[in-house]
mmCIF file of C-alpha atoms and ligand atoms in Angstrom:
data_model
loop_
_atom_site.group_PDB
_atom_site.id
_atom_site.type_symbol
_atom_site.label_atom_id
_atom_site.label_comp_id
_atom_site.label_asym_id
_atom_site.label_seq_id
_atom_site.Cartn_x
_atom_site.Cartn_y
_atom_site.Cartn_z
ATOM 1 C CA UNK A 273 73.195 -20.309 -154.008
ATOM 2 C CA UNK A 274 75.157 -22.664 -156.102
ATOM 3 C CA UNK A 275 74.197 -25.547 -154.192
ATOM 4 C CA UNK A 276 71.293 -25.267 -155.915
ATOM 5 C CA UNK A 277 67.913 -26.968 -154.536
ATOM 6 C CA UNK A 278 67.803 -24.880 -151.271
ATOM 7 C CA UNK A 279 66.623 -21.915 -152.692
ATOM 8 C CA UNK A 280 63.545 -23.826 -153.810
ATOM 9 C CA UNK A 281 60.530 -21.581 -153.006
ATOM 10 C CA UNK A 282 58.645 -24.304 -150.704
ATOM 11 C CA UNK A 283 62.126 -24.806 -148.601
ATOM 12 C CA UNK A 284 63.248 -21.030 -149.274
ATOM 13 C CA UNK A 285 62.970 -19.283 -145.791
ATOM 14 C CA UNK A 286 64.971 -21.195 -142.898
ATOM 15 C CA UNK A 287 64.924 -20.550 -139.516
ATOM 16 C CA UNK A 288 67.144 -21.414 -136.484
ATOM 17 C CA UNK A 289 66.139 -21.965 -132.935
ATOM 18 C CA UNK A 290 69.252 -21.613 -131.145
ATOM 19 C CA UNK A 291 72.174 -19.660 -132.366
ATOM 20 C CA UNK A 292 75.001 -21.358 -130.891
ATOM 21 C CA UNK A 293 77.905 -22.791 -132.511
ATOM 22 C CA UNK A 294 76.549 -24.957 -134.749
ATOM 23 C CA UNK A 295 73.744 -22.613 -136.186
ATOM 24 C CA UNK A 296 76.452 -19.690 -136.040
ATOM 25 C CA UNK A 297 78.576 -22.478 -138.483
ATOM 26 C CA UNK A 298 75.606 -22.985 -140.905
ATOM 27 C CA UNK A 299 74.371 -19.342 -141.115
ATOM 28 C CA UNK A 300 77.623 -18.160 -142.390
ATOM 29 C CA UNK A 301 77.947 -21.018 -144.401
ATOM 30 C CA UNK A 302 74.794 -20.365 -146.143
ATOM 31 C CA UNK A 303 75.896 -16.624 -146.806
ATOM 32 C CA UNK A 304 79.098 -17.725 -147.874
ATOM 33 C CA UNK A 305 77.393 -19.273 -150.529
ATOM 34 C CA UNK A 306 75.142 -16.729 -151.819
ATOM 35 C CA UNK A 307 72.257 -17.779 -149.747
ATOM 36 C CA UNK A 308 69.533 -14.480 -149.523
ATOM 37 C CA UNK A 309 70.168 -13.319 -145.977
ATOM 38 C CA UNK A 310 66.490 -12.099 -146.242
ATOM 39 C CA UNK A 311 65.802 -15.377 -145.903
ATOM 40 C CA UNK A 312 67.497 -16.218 -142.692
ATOM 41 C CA UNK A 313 65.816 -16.204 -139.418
ATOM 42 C CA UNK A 314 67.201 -16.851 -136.048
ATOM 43 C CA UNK A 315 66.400 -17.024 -132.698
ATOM 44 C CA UNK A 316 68.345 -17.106 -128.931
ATOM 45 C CA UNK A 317 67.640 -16.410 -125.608
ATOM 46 C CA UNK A 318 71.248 -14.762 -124.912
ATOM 47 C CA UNK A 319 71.063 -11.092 -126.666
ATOM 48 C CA UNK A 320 74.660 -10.736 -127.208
ATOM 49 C CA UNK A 321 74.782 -13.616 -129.418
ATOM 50 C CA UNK A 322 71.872 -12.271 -131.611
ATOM 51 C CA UNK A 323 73.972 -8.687 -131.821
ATOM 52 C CA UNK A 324 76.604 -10.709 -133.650
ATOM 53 C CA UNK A 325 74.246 -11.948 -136.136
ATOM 54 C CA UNK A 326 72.060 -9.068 -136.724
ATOM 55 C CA UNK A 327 75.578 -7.584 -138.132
ATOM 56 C CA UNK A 328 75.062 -10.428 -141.316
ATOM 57 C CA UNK A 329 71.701 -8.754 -141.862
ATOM 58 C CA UNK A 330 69.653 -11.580 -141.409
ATOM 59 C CA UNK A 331 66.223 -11.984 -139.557
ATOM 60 C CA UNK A 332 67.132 -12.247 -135.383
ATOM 61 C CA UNK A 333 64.729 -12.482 -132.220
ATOM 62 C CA UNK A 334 64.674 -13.903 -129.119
ATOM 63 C CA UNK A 335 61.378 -15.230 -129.714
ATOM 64 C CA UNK A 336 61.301 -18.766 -130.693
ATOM 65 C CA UNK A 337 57.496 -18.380 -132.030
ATOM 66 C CA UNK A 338 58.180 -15.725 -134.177
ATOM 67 C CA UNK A 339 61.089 -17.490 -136.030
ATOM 68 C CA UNK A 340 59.337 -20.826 -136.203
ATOM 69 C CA UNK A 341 56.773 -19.121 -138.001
ATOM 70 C CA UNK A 342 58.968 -17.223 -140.821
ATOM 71 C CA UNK A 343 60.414 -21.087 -141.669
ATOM 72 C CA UNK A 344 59.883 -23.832 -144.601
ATOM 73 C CA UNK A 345 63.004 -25.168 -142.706
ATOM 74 C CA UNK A 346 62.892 -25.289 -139.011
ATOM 75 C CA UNK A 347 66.261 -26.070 -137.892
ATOM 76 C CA UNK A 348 66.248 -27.096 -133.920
ATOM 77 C CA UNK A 349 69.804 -26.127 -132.981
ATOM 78 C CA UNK A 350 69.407 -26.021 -129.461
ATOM 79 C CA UNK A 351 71.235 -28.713 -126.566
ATOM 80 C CA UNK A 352 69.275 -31.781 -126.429
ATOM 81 C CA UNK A 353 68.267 -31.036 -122.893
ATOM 82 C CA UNK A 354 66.741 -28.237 -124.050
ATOM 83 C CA UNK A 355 64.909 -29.616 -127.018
ATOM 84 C CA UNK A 356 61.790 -30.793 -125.409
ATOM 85 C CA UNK A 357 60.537 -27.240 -123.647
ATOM 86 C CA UNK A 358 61.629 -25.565 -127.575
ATOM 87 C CA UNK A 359 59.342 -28.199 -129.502
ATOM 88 C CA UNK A 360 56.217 -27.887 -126.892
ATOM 89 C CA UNK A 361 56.733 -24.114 -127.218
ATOM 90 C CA UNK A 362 56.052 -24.397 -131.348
ATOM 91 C CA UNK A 363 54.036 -27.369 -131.724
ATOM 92 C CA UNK A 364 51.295 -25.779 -132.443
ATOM 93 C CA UNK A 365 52.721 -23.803 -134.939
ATOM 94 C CA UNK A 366 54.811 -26.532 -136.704
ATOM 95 C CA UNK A 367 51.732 -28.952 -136.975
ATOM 96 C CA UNK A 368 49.362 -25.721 -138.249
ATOM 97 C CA UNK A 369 52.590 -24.949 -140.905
ATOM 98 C CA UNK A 370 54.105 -27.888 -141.090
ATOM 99 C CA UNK A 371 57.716 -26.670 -142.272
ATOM 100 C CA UNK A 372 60.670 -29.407 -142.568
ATOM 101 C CA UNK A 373 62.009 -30.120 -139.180
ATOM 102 C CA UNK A 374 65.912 -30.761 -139.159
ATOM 103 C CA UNK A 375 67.510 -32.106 -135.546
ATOM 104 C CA UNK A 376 70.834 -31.532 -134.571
ATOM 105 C CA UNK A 377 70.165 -33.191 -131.004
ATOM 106 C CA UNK A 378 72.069 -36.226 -130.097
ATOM 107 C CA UNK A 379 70.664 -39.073 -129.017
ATOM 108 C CA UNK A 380 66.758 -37.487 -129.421
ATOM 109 C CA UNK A 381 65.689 -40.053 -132.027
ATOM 110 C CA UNK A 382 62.215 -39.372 -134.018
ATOM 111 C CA UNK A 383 59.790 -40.985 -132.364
ATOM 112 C CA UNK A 384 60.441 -38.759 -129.297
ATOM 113 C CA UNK A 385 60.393 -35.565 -131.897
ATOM 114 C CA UNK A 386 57.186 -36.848 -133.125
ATOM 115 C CA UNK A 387 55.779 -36.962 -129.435
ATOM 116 C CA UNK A 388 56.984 -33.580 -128.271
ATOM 117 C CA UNK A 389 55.368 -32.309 -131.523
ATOM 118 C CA UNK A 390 51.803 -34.299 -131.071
ATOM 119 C CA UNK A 391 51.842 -35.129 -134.663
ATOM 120 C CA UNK A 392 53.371 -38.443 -136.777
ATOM 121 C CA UNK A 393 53.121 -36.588 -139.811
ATOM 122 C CA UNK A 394 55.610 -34.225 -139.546
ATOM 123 C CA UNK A 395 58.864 -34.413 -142.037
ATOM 124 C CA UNK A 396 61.665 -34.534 -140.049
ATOM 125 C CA UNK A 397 65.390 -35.061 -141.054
ATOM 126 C CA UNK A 398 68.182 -36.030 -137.731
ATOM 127 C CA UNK A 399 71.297 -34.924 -138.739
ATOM 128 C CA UNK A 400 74.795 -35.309 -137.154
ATOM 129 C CA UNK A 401 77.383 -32.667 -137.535
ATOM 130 C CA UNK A 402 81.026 -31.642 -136.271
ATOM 131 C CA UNK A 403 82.357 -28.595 -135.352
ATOM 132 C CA UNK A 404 85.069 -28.405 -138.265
ATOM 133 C CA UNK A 405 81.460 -27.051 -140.268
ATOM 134 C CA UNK A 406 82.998 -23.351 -138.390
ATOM 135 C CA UNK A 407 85.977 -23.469 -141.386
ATOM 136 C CA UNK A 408 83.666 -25.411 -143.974
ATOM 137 C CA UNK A 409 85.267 -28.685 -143.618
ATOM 138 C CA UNK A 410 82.378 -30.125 -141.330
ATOM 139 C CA UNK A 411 80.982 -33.422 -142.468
ATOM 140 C CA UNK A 412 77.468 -34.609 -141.478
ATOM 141 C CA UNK A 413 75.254 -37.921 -141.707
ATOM 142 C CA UNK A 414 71.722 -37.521 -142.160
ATOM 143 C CA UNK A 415 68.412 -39.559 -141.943
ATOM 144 C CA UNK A 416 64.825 -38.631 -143.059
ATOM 145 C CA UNK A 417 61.683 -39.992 -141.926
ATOM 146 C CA UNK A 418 59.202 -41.130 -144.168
ATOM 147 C CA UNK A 419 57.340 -37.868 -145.050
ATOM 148 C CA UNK A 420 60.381 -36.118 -146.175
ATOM 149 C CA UNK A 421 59.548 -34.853 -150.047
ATOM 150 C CA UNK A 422 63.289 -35.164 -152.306
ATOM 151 C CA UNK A 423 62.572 -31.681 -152.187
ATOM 152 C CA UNK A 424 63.118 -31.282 -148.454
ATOM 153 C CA UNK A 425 66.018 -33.842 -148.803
ATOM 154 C CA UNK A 426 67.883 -31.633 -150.978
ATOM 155 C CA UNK A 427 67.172 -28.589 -149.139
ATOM 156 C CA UNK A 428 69.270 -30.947 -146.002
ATOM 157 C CA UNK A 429 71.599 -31.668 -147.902
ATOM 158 C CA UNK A 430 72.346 -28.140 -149.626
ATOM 159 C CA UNK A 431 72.527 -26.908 -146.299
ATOM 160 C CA UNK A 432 75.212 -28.652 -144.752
ATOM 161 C CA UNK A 433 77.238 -29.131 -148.067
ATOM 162 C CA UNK A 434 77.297 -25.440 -147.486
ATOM 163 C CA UNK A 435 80.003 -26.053 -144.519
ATOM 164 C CA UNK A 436 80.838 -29.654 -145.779
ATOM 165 C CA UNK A 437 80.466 -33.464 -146.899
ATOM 166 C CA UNK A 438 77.061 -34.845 -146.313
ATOM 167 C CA UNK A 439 76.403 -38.768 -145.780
ATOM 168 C CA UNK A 440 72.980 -40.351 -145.908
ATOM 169 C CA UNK A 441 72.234 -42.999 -143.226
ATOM 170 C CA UNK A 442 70.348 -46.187 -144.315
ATOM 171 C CA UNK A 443 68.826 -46.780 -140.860
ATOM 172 C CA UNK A 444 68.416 -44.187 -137.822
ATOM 173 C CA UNK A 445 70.716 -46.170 -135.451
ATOM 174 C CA UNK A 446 73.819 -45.302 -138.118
ATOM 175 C CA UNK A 447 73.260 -40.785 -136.534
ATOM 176 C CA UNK A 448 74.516 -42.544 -133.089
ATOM 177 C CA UNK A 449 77.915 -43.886 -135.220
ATOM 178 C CA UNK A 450 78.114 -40.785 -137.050
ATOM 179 C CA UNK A 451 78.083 -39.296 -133.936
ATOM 180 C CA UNK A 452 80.348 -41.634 -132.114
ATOM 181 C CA UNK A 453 83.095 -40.853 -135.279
ATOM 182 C CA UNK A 454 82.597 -37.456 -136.552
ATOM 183 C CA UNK A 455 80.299 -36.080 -134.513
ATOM 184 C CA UNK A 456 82.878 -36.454 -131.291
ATOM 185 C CA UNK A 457 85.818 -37.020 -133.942
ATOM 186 C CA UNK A 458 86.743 -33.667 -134.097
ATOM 187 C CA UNK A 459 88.126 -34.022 -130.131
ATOM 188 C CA UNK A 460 89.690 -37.451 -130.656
ATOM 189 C CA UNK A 461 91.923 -35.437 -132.556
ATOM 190 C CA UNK A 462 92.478 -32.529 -130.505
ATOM 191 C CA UNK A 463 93.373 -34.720 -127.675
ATOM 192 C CA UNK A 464 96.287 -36.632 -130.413
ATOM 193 C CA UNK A 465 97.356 -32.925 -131.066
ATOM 194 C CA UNK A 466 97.345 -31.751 -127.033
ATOM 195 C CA UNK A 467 99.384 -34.756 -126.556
ATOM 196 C CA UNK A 468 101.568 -35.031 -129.067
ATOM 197 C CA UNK A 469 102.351 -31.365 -128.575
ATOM 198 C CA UNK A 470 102.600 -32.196 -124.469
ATOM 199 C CA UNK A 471 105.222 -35.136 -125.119
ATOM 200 C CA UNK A 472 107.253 -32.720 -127.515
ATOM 201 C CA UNK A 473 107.488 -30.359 -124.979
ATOM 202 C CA UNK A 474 108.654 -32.596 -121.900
ATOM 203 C CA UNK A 475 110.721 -34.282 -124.447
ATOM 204 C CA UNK A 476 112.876 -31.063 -124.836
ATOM 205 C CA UNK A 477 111.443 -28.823 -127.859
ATOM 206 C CA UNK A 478 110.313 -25.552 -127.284
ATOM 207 C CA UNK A 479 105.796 -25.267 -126.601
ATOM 208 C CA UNK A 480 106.068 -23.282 -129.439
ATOM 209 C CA UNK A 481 107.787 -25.948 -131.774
ATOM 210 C CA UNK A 482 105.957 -28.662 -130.544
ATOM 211 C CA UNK A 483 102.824 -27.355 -131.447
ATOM 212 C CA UNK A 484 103.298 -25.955 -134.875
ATOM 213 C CA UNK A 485 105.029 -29.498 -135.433
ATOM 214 C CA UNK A 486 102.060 -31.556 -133.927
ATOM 215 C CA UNK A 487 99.702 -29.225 -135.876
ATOM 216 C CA UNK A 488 101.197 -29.304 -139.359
ATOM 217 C CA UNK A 489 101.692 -33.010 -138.786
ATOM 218 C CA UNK A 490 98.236 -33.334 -138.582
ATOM 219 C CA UNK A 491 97.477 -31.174 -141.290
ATOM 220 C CA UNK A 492 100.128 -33.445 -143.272
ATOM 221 C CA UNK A 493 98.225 -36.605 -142.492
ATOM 222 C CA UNK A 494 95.375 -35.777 -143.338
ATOM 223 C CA UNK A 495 95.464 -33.822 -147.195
ATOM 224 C CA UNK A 496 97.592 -36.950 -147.733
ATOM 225 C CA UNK A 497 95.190 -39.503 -146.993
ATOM 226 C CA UNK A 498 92.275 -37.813 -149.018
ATOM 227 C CA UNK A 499 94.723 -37.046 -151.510
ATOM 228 C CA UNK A 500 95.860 -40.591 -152.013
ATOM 229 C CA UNK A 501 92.270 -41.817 -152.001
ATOM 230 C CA UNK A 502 92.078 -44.999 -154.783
ATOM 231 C CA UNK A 503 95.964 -44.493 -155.162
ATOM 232 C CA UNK A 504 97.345 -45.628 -152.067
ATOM 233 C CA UNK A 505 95.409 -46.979 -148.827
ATOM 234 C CA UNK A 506 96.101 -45.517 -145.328
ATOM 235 C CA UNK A 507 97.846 -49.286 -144.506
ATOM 236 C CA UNK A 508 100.366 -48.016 -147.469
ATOM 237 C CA UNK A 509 100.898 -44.415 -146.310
ATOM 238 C CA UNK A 510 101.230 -45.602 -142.651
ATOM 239 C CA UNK A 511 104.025 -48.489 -144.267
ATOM 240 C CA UNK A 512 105.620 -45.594 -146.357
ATOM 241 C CA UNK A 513 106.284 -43.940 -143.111
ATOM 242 C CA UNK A 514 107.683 -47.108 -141.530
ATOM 243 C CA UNK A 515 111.202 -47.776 -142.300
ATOM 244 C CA UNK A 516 111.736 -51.440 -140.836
ATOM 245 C CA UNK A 517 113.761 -51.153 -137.894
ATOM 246 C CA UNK A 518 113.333 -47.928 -137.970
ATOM 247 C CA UNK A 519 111.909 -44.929 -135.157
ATOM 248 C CA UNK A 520 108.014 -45.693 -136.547
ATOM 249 C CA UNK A 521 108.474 -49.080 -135.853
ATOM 250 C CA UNK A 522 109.371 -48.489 -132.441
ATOM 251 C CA UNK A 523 106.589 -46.006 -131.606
ATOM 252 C CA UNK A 524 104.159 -48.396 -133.496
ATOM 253 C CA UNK A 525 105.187 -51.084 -132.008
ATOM 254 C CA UNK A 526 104.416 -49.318 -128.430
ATOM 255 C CA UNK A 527 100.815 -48.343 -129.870
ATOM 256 C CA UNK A 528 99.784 -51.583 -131.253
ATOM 257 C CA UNK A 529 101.022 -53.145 -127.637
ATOM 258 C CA UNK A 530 98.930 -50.772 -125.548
ATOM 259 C CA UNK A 531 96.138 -51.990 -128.263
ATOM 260 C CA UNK A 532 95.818 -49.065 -129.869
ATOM 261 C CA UNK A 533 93.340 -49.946 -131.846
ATOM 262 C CA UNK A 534 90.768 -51.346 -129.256
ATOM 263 C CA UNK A 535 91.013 -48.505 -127.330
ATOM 264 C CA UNK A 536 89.802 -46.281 -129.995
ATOM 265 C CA UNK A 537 86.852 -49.085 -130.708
ATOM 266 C CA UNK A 538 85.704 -48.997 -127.387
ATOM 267 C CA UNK A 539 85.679 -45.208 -127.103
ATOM 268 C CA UNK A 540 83.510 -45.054 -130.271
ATOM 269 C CA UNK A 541 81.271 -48.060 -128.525
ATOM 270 C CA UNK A 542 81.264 -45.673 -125.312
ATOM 271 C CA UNK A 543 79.847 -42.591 -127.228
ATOM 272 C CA UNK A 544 77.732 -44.852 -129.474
ATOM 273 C CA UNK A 545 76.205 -46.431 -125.943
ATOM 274 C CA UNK A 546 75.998 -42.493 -124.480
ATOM 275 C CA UNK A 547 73.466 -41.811 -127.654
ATOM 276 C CA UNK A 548 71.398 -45.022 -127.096
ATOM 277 C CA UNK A 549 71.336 -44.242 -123.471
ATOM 278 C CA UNK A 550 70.051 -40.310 -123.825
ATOM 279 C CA UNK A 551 67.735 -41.787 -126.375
ATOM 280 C CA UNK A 552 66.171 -44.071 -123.797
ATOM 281 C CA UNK A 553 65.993 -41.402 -121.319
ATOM 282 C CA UNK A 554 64.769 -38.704 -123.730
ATOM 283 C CA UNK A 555 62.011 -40.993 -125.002
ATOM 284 C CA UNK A 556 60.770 -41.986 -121.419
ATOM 285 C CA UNK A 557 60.873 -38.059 -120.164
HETATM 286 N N1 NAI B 834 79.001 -29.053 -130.821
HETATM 287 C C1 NAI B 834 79.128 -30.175 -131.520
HETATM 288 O O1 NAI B 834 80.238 -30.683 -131.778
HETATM 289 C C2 NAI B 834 77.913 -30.854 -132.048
HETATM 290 C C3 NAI B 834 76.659 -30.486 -131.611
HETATM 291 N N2 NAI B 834 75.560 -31.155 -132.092
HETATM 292 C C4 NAI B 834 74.230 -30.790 -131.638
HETATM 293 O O2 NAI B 834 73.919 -29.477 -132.069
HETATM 294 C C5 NAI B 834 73.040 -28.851 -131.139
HETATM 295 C C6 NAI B 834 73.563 -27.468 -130.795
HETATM 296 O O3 NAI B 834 74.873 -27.613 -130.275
HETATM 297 P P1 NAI B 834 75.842 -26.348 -130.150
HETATM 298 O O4 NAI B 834 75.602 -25.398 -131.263
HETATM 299 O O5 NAI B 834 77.203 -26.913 -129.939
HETATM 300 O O6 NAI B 834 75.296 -25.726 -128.789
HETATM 301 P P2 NAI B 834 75.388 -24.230 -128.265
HETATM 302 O O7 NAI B 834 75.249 -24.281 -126.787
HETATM 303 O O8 NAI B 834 76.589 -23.541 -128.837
HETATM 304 O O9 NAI B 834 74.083 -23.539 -128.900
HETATM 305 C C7 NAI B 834 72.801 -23.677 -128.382
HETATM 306 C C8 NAI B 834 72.209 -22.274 -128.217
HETATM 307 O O10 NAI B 834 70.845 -22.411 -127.803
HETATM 308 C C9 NAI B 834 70.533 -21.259 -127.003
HETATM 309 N N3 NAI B 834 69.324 -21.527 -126.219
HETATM 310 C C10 NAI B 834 69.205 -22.103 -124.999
HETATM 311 N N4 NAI B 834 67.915 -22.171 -124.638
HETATM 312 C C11 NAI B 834 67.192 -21.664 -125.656
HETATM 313 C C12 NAI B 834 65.794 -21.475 -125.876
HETATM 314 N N5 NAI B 834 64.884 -21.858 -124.980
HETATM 315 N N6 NAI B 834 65.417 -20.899 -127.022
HETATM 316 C C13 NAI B 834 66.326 -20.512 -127.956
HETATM 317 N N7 NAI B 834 67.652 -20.660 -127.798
HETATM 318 C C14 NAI B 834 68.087 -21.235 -126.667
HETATM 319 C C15 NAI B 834 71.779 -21.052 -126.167
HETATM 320 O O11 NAI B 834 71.872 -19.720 -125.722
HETATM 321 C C16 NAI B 834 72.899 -21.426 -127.152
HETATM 322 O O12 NAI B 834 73.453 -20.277 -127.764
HETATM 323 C C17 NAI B 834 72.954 -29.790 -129.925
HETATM 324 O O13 NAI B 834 71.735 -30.467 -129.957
HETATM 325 C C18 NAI B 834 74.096 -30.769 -130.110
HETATM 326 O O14 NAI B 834 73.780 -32.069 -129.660
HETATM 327 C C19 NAI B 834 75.643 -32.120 -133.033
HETATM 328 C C20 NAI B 834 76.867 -32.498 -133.494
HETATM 329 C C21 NAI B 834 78.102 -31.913 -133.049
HETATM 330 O O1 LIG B 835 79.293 -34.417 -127.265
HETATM 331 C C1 LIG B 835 78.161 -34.216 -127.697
HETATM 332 O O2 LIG B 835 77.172 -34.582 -127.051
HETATM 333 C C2 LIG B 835 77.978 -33.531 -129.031
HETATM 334 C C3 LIG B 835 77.417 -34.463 -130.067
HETATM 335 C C4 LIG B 835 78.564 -34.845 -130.933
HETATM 336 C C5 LIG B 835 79.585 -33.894 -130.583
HETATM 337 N N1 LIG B 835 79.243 -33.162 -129.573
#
């Protein structure tokens, strides 16, 4: 694998519990770039799922124990409701091995890992990612706890630059405002497309039209403001756009009046709040 680290022999095998979307994203990810499927393991409870992978030749099972024990990297992809009954069923295993732990669960902060797995001790990296990791344009925030090696921190971070960007977080509390912007991003977006695309449409152009417009237009907007990155700010591009007087103006104008801009604020605050909340609960279960 190019990204190099991963491979390393202590982090080499890595197993999934869960095979959902988001391990489905990282598995062929991996493979995409070069990673040994030999040394892929992964485990579901739904069968059908597990036919699809056992076509990219790596490890599959529906039992959880079995996986768990293959891993140096034990990567917990299952819902967050579900997270507790998984990490009882291995702890044993995980504190007798002790692979690296990574968390895709929102809103399960460590401390509560640490409790479902009886042991403090345990290296365990949180991580935050969106579903755009399916085309390899995912981007993810990370945090480590204390035991984490720079070995084991590379082997996170190889991973999900295999469908991505990768951001370290300072403090834990920054995974809930990863996941309040990227994490849920992903659907702030689709909604701008669905109702772009739904105005278009009432507004006389064709479904078909408005949605290859809406789409491309997002497309557009977006390869232009990483491309202009330290040449132009997104104040700049938005102004280039802007003629004064002009039909931008007007729909700005109608944005900025319906405060725009505090509406997307207090949507992040609302998801950031959700996290915090399921934390609490989580921790208290
Ligand atoms: N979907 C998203 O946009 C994001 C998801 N996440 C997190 O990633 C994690 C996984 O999410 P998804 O992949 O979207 O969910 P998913 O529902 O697609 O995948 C979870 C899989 O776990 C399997 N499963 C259920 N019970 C199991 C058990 N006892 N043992 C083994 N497997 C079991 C299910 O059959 C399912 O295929 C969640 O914790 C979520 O919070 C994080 C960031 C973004
Ligand atoms: O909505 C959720 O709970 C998950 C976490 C971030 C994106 N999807």
């Amino acid at each position: 694998m190019n990204s190099n680290t991963v491979e390393n022999s202590s982090t080499k095998n890595i197993a999934f519990i869960g095979a959902g979307n988001m391990a489905n994203s990282l598995i062929r990810g991996l493979l995409n770039n070069g990673y040994d499927a030999n040394n892929i393991w992964a485990s579901n409870t739904n069968v059908t799922l597990l036919d699809h992978l056992k076509k990219l030749k790596i490890h599959t099972s529906t039992d959880n124990r079995l996986v768990a024990n293959a891993a140096d990297v034990l990567v917990l992809a299952v819902k967050p409701q579900i997270l507790k009954e998984v990490a009882t069923e291995m702890a044993d295993l995980i504190r007798e091995k002790k692979p690296l732990i990574i968390s895709l669960a929102v809103g399960i902060n460590l401390k509560t890992i640490h409790n479902y797995l009886q042991d403090a001790s345990i290296s365990i990296i949180r991580c935050m990612p969106n579903t755009p990791a399916l085309l390899g344009s995912g981007t993810t925030g990370l945090f480590p706890n204390r035991h984490c090696s720079s070995i084991q921190k590379d082997a996170a971070e190889a991973l999900f630059r295999s469908v991505g960007i990768v951001v370290w977080c300072k403090q834990e509390e920054e995974i809930d405002i990863v996941a309040a912007l990227s994490g849920s991003g992903p659907a702030y977006f689709f909604l701008l497309i669905e109702a772009l695309q739904n105005a278009g449409t009432e507004l006389g152009l064709s479904k078909e039209t408005a949605s290859l417009l809406s789409q491309k237009t997002a497309l557009g907007a977006a390869r232009m403001a990483i491309e202009s990155e330290g040449k132009e700010s997104i104040e700049q591009l938005r102004q280039n756009v802007t003629s004064r007087g002009g039909t931008t103006q007007a729909a700005l104008n109608v944005l900025e009046q319906a405060n725009f801009r505090e509406l997307i604020k207090k949507a992040m605050l609302a998801a950031k709040q959700r996290a915090e909340a399921l934390a609490e609960e989580f921790e208290n279960q």
